[in-house]
mmCIF file of C-alpha atoms in Angstrom:
data_model
loop_
_atom_site.group_PDB
_atom_site.id
_atom_site.type_symbol
_atom_site.label_atom_id
_atom_site.label_comp_id
_atom_site.label_asym_id
_atom_site.label_seq_id
_atom_site.Cartn_x
_atom_site.Cartn_y
_atom_site.Cartn_z
ATOM 1 C CA ASN A 1 -12.528 -78.838 23.444
ATOM 2 C CA LYS A 2 -14.203 -77.107 20.818
ATOM 3 C CA PHE A 3 -16.859 -75.334 23.176
ATOM 4 C CA THR A 4 -16.237 -75.396 26.819
ATOM 5 C CA VAL A 5 -17.721 -74.238 29.999
ATOM 6 C CA ALA A 6 -16.268 -74.353 33.543
ATOM 7 C CA GLY A 7 -18.899 -75.066 35.953
ATOM 8 C CA GLY A 8 -16.928 -72.987 38.953
ATOM 9 C CA SER A 9 -16.214 -70.058 37.063
ATOM 10 C CA GLY A 10 -18.224 -69.608 34.240
ATOM 11 C CA ASN A 11 -15.356 -69.384 31.966
ATOM 12 C CA THR A 12 -16.039 -70.256 28.783
ATOM 13 C CA VAL A 13 -13.524 -71.558 25.323
ATOM 14 C CA ILE A 14 -14.711 -71.420 21.978
ATOM 15 C CA ALA A 15 -12.171 -73.073 19.450
ATOM 16 C CA GLY A 16 -14.023 -71.542 16.444
ATOM 17 C CA THR A 17 -15.379 -68.379 15.720
ATOM 18 C CA LEU A 18 -18.276 -66.551 17.852
ATOM 19 C CA GLY A 19 -20.943 -65.195 15.378
ATOM 20 C CA VAL A 20 -23.305 -62.892 17.450
ATOM 21 C CA THR A 21 -25.996 -61.441 15.702
ATOM 22 C CA GLY A 22 -27.235 -59.170 18.162
ATOM 23 C CA ALA A 23 -25.633 -56.830 20.744
ATOM 24 C CA ALA A 24 -22.887 -58.107 23.051
ATOM 25 C CA THR A 25 -22.537 -56.667 26.242
ATOM 26 C CA LEU A 26 -19.209 -57.184 28.257
ATOM 27 C CA SER A 27 -19.049 -56.097 31.994
ATOM 28 C CA SER A 28 -15.525 -56.484 32.265
ATOM 29 C CA THR A 29 -12.269 -56.033 29.702
ATOM 30 C CA LEU A 30 -11.815 -57.707 26.470
ATOM 31 C CA ALA A 31 -8.378 -59.403 25.892
ATOM 32 C CA VAL A 32 -7.638 -59.896 22.539
ATOM 33 C CA THR A 33 -4.327 -61.566 21.307
ATOM 34 C CA ASP A 34 -4.525 -60.910 17.361
ATOM 35 C CA ASP A 35 -5.667 -58.444 15.297
ATOM 36 C CA PHE A 36 -8.533 -56.302 16.069
ATOM 37 C CA SER A 37 -11.025 -54.907 13.470
ATOM 38 C CA VAL A 38 -14.351 -53.319 13.468
ATOM 39 C CA ASN A 39 -15.393 -53.772 9.777
ATOM 40 C CA SER A 40 -12.272 -52.775 8.645
ATOM 41 C CA LYS A 41 -12.971 -49.167 9.667
ATOM 42 C CA PHE A 42 -10.834 -49.474 12.968
ATOM 43 C CA THR A 43 -8.323 -52.137 13.443
ATOM 44 C CA VAL A 44 -5.738 -52.822 15.919
ATOM 45 C CA THR A 45 -2.405 -54.269 14.442
ATOM 46 C CA ALA A 46 -1.793 -56.792 17.891
ATOM 47 C CA ALA A 47 2.026 -57.074 16.738
ATOM 48 C CA SER A 48 2.658 -53.443 16.972
ATOM 49 C CA GLY A 49 -0.481 -52.158 18.720
ATOM 50 C CA ASP A 50 -0.843 -49.620 14.914
ATOM 51 C CA THR A 51 -4.288 -48.170 14.797
ATOM 52 C CA SER A 52 -5.710 -47.130 12.179
ATOM 53 C CA VAL A 53 -9.321 -45.658 12.221
ATOM 54 C CA ALA A 54 -10.858 -44.646 8.756
ATOM 55 C CA GLY A 55 -13.713 -42.282 10.085
ATOM 56 C CA ALA A 56 -13.070 -38.987 12.621
ATOM 57 C CA LEU A 57 -11.510 -39.657 15.907
ATOM 58 C CA GLY A 58 -13.305 -37.164 18.189
ATOM 59 C CA VAL A 59 -11.147 -37.420 21.824
ATOM 60 C CA THR A 60 -12.816 -35.331 24.819
ATOM 61 C CA GLY A 61 -9.636 -35.632 27.129
ATOM 62 C CA ILE A 62 -6.098 -35.115 26.641
ATOM 63 C CA SER A 63 -4.109 -36.657 24.366
ATOM 64 C CA THR A 64 -0.437 -37.372 24.740
ATOM 65 C CA LEU A 65 1.232 -38.146 21.742
ATOM 66 C CA ALA A 66 5.096 -40.089 22.375
ATOM 67 C CA GLU A 67 6.389 -39.201 19.103
ATOM 68 C CA GLN A 68 4.935 -37.393 15.514
ATOM 69 C CA LEU A 69 1.892 -36.601 14.543
ATOM 70 C CA LYS A 70 1.746 -36.740 10.818
ATOM 71 C CA LEU A 71 -0.750 -35.545 8.424
ATOM 72 C CA ALA A 72 -1.194 -37.243 5.316
ATOM 73 C CA ASN A 73 -3.706 -35.281 3.237
ATOM 74 C CA ASP A 74 -2.817 -32.660 0.804
ATOM 75 C CA ASN A 75 -3.262 -29.024 2.345
ATOM 76 C CA ALA A 76 -4.198 -30.302 6.012
ATOM 77 C CA LEU A 77 -5.787 -27.815 8.391
ATOM 78 C CA VAL A 78 -5.439 -28.043 12.176
ATOM 79 C CA THR A 79 -8.528 -26.373 12.878
ATOM 80 C CA HIS A 80 -9.373 -24.998 16.695
ATOM 81 C CA ASN A 81 -13.516 -24.300 17.026
ATOM 82 C CA GLY A 82 -13.449 -23.915 20.370
ATOM 83 C CA THR A 83 -14.675 -20.260 21.911
ATOM 84 C CA THR A 84 -12.050 -19.308 23.455
ATOM 85 C CA GLY A 85 -8.426 -18.912 21.898
ATOM 86 C CA MET A 86 -5.593 -21.632 20.796
ATOM 87 C CA LYS A 87 -2.500 -21.942 22.815
ATOM 88 C CA ILE A 88 0.557 -23.936 21.485
ATOM 89 C CA THR A 89 3.479 -24.481 23.697
ATOM 90 C CA SER A 90 6.334 -26.394 24.769
ATOM 91 C CA THR A 91 6.804 -26.573 28.446
ATOM 92 C CA SER A 92 10.901 -27.228 28.405
ATOM 93 C CA GLY A 93 11.614 -25.649 25.140
ATOM 94 C CA TYR A 94 10.666 -24.172 22.027
ATOM 95 C CA VAL A 95 8.446 -24.717 18.812
ATOM 96 C CA ASP A 96 9.412 -24.904 15.512
ATOM 97 C CA VAL A 97 6.937 -24.167 12.816
ATOM 98 C CA GLU A 98 8.760 -24.802 9.392
ATOM 99 C CA SER A 99 12.284 -22.717 9.820
ATOM 100 C CA VAL A 100 10.784 -20.557 12.279
ATOM 101 C CA ARG A 101 11.658 -20.949 15.891
ATOM 102 C CA PHE A 102 9.394 -19.798 18.629
ATOM 103 C CA THR A 103 11.014 -19.986 22.159
ATOM 104 C CA GLY A 104 8.515 -17.310 24.749
ATOM 105 C CA LEU A 105 8.298 -14.143 23.339
ATOM 106 C CA SER A 106 11.311 -14.327 20.984
ATOM 107 C CA ILE A 107 11.280 -15.291 17.275
ATOM 108 C CA GLY A 108 14.211 -16.628 15.206
ATOM 109 C CA LYS A 109 15.350 -19.836 13.688
ATOM 110 C CA ASP A 110 18.236 -22.756 14.471
ATOM 111 C CA GLY A 111 20.724 -21.286 15.782
ATOM 112 C CA ASP A 112 19.638 -17.558 16.056
ATOM 113 C CA PRO A 113 16.589 -17.773 18.071
ATOM 114 C CA ASN A 114 16.286 -13.993 19.340
ATOM 115 C CA THR A 115 16.123 -12.409 15.899
ATOM 116 C CA ILE A 116 12.768 -10.427 17.140
ATOM 117 C CA LEU A 117 12.148 -10.031 20.281
ATOM 118 C CA LEU A 118 8.865 -8.809 21.531
ATOM 119 C CA ALA A 119 7.382 -6.741 24.839
ATOM 120 C CA ASN A 120 4.265 -5.034 25.826
ATOM 121 C CA GLN A 121 3.882 -2.561 22.468
ATOM 122 C CA GLN A 122 7.366 -3.182 21.209
ATOM 123 C CA VAL A 123 9.226 -5.059 18.941
ATOM 124 C CA THR A 124 13.061 -5.446 18.813
ATOM 125 C CA ILE A 125 14.658 -6.460 15.720
ATOM 126 C CA THR A 126 18.399 -7.776 16.950
ATOM 127 C CA GLY A 127 19.853 -8.209 13.377
ATOM 128 C CA LYS A 128 19.653 -6.577 9.918
ATOM 129 C CA LEU A 129 15.978 -5.232 8.398
ATOM 130 C CA ASP A 130 16.153 -5.767 4.633
ATOM 131 C CA VAL A 131 12.831 -3.859 3.033
ATOM 132 C CA THR A 132 12.390 -4.114 -0.496
ATOM 133 C CA SER A 133 8.652 -2.081 -0.630
ATOM 134 C CA ASP A 134 8.018 1.055 0.942
ATOM 135 C CA VAL A 135 7.834 1.933 4.469
ATOM 136 C CA ASP A 136 5.555 3.812 5.587
ATOM 137 C CA ILE A 137 5.171 4.784 9.521
ATOM 138 C CA GLY A 138 2.055 6.303 11.113
ATOM 139 C CA SER A 139 0.343 6.875 7.670
ATOM 140 C CA ALA A 140 2.482 9.285 6.141
ATOM 141 C CA LYS A 141 4.440 10.608 9.744
ATOM 142 C CA PHE A 142 7.636 8.692 8.046
ATOM 143 C CA VAL A 143 8.182 7.506 4.196
ATOM 144 C CA VAL A 144 10.676 6.174 2.495
ATOM 145 C CA THR A 145 10.303 5.119 -0.841
ATOM 146 C CA ALA A 146 11.925 1.920 -2.025
ATOM 147 C CA SER A 147 12.471 2.775 -5.644
ATOM 148 C CA ASP A 148 14.534 5.707 -4.903
ATOM 149 C CA GLY A 149 15.250 5.785 -1.473
ATOM 150 C CA SER A 150 13.631 9.246 -0.945
ATOM 151 C CA LEU A 151 12.605 10.508 2.621
ATOM 152 C CA ALA A 152 9.379 12.320 3.672
ATOM 153 C CA ILE A 153 8.845 13.037 7.240
ATOM 154 C CA ALA A 154 5.221 14.366 7.660
ATOM 155 C CA THR A 155 4.258 14.712 4.074
ATOM 156 C CA ASN A 156 6.515 17.546 3.701
ATOM 157 C CA LYS A 157 8.387 19.058 6.616
ATOM 158 C CA PHE A 158 11.426 17.226 5.630
ATOM 159 C CA THR A 159 12.315 15.473 2.301
ATOM 160 C CA VAL A 160 14.884 14.102 0.560
ATOM 161 C CA ALA A 161 15.157 13.501 -2.896
ATOM 162 C CA GLY A 162 16.763 9.976 -3.283
ATOM 163 C CA GLY A 163 17.953 10.569 -6.842
ATOM 164 C CA SER A 164 19.702 13.811 -5.948
ATOM 165 C CA GLY A 165 20.004 14.130 -2.369
ATOM 166 C CA ASN A 166 18.316 17.472 -2.362
ATOM 167 C CA THR A 167 17.028 18.481 1.004
ATOM 168 C CA VAL A 168 14.037 20.529 1.505
ATOM 169 C CA ILE A 169 13.271 21.554 5.714
ATOM 170 C CA ALA A 170 9.992 23.372 5.983
ATOM 171 C CA GLY A 171 10.715 24.680 9.527
ATOM 172 C CA THR A 172 13.961 26.030 11.163
ATOM 173 C CA LEU A 173 17.455 24.315 10.774
ATOM 174 C CA GLY A 174 19.436 24.652 13.874
ATOM 175 C CA VAL A 175 22.978 23.735 13.984
ATOM 176 C CA THR A 176 25.383 23.811 16.841
ATOM 177 C CA GLY A 177 28.135 22.686 15.173
ATOM 178 C CA ALA A 178 30.129 24.068 12.055
ATOM 179 C CA ALA A 179 28.583 23.984 8.700
ATOM 180 C CA THR A 180 30.360 23.099 5.561
ATOM 181 C CA LEU A 181 28.926 24.163 2.148
ATOM 182 C CA SER A 182 30.617 22.584 -1.110
ATOM 183 C CA SER A 183 28.771 24.738 -2.968
ATOM 184 C CA THR A 184 26.535 28.067 -3.239
ATOM 185 C CA LEU A 185 24.080 29.424 -1.080
ATOM 186 C CA ALA A 186 20.980 30.503 -2.504
ATOM 187 C CA VAL A 187 18.683 32.684 0.484
ATOM 188 C CA THR A 188 15.375 34.455 -1.009
ATOM 189 C CA ASP A 189 14.763 35.950 2.544
ATOM 190 C CA ASP A 190 16.675 38.449 4.691
ATOM 191 C CA PHE A 191 20.097 37.106 5.997
ATOM 192 C CA SER A 192 21.635 37.781 9.420
ATOM 193 C CA VAL A 193 24.893 36.952 11.161
ATOM 194 C CA ASN A 194 24.109 37.690 14.866
ATOM 195 C CA SER A 195 22.495 40.974 13.250
ATOM 196 C CA LYS A 196 26.233 42.502 13.053
ATOM 197 C CA PHE A 197 25.841 41.556 9.138
ATOM 198 C CA THR A 198 22.741 41.807 7.495
ATOM 199 C CA VAL A 199 21.608 41.529 4.097
ATOM 200 C CA THR A 200 17.859 42.631 3.261
ATOM 201 C CA ALA A 201 15.971 40.524 0.394
ATOM 202 C CA ALA A 202 13.986 42.759 -0.947
ATOM 203 C CA SER A 203 16.711 45.741 -1.783
ATOM 204 C CA GLY A 204 20.104 44.155 -0.877
ATOM 205 C CA ASP A 205 21.067 46.694 1.235
ATOM 206 C CA THR A 206 23.561 45.113 3.468
ATOM 207 C CA SER A 207 24.704 46.425 6.921
ATOM 208 C CA VAL A 208 28.204 45.466 8.177
ATOM 209 C CA ALA A 209 28.806 46.138 12.257
ATOM 210 C CA GLY A 210 31.971 45.548 12.472
ATOM 211 C CA ALA A 211 34.997 46.309 10.026
ATOM 212 C CA LEU A 212 35.267 45.792 6.402
ATOM 213 C CA GLY A 213 38.256 44.291 5.125
ATOM 214 C CA VAL A 214 38.516 44.284 1.270
ATOM 215 C CA THR A 215 41.606 42.963 -0.454
ATOM 216 C CA GLY A 216 40.531 43.652 -3.707
ATOM 217 C CA ILE A 217 39.229 46.547 -6.102
ATOM 218 C CA SER A 218 35.776 48.323 -4.410
ATOM 219 C CA THR A 219 33.626 49.632 -7.511
ATOM 220 C CA LEU A 220 30.574 51.566 -5.595
ATOM 221 C CA ALA A 221 28.105 52.352 -8.756
ATOM 222 C CA GLU A 222 26.396 55.142 -6.296
ATOM 223 C CA GLN A 223 27.822 57.572 -3.652
ATOM 224 C CA LEU A 224 30.076 56.488 -0.568
ATOM 225 C CA LYS A 225 29.021 58.271 2.039
ATOM 226 C CA LEU A 226 30.155 57.993 5.846
ATOM 227 C CA ALA A 227 28.155 58.926 8.564
ATOM 228 C CA ASN A 228 30.153 58.985 11.672
ATOM 229 C CA ASP A 229 31.584 62.253 13.150
#
């Protein structure tokens, strides 16, 4: 019974080891009940099905993994070398990369998945945005200096000094409500209140269209002229 061949079927049983020095061609399946090894470079453990590949694994079709995929090498890389893009998707949930969670067009983390929302040419941040460096929007169109909180719009059109709060407005300031000044008001050009009270900056000439009420002493260095008849 060490080497038998069934005459009716051709089934062959070898009780010992089969050594083949040339190529072996199998026209049907190969059933192996014990561990399988190809020069110790490709091994399959019969009891568990664990498979080890010492070289590169090339797969031309789809690979479906029922469990985790672990990369043991230091600085392991996942590289895509196709001619188009690469997509990582979840058909029923989300994709976690380290502690960052991607769910459709939302980016966040476990427990707070919608911190950043993406849309066409639009980004919405639902939480607080902490920026430790300077903020520059539109190449100096809107700049916040991180070191002192200074603000500059369009370089010098509207500036706020972070250290003092001094504000410079290059254009016109329009205020629809009441304006309260807690210190002095310095005006370098002509001053006008609805054209009823005007002060000419160059000369200091002051014109009052209405009644002038003075509760204290008035001292006039020149003549007092009354123009009315």
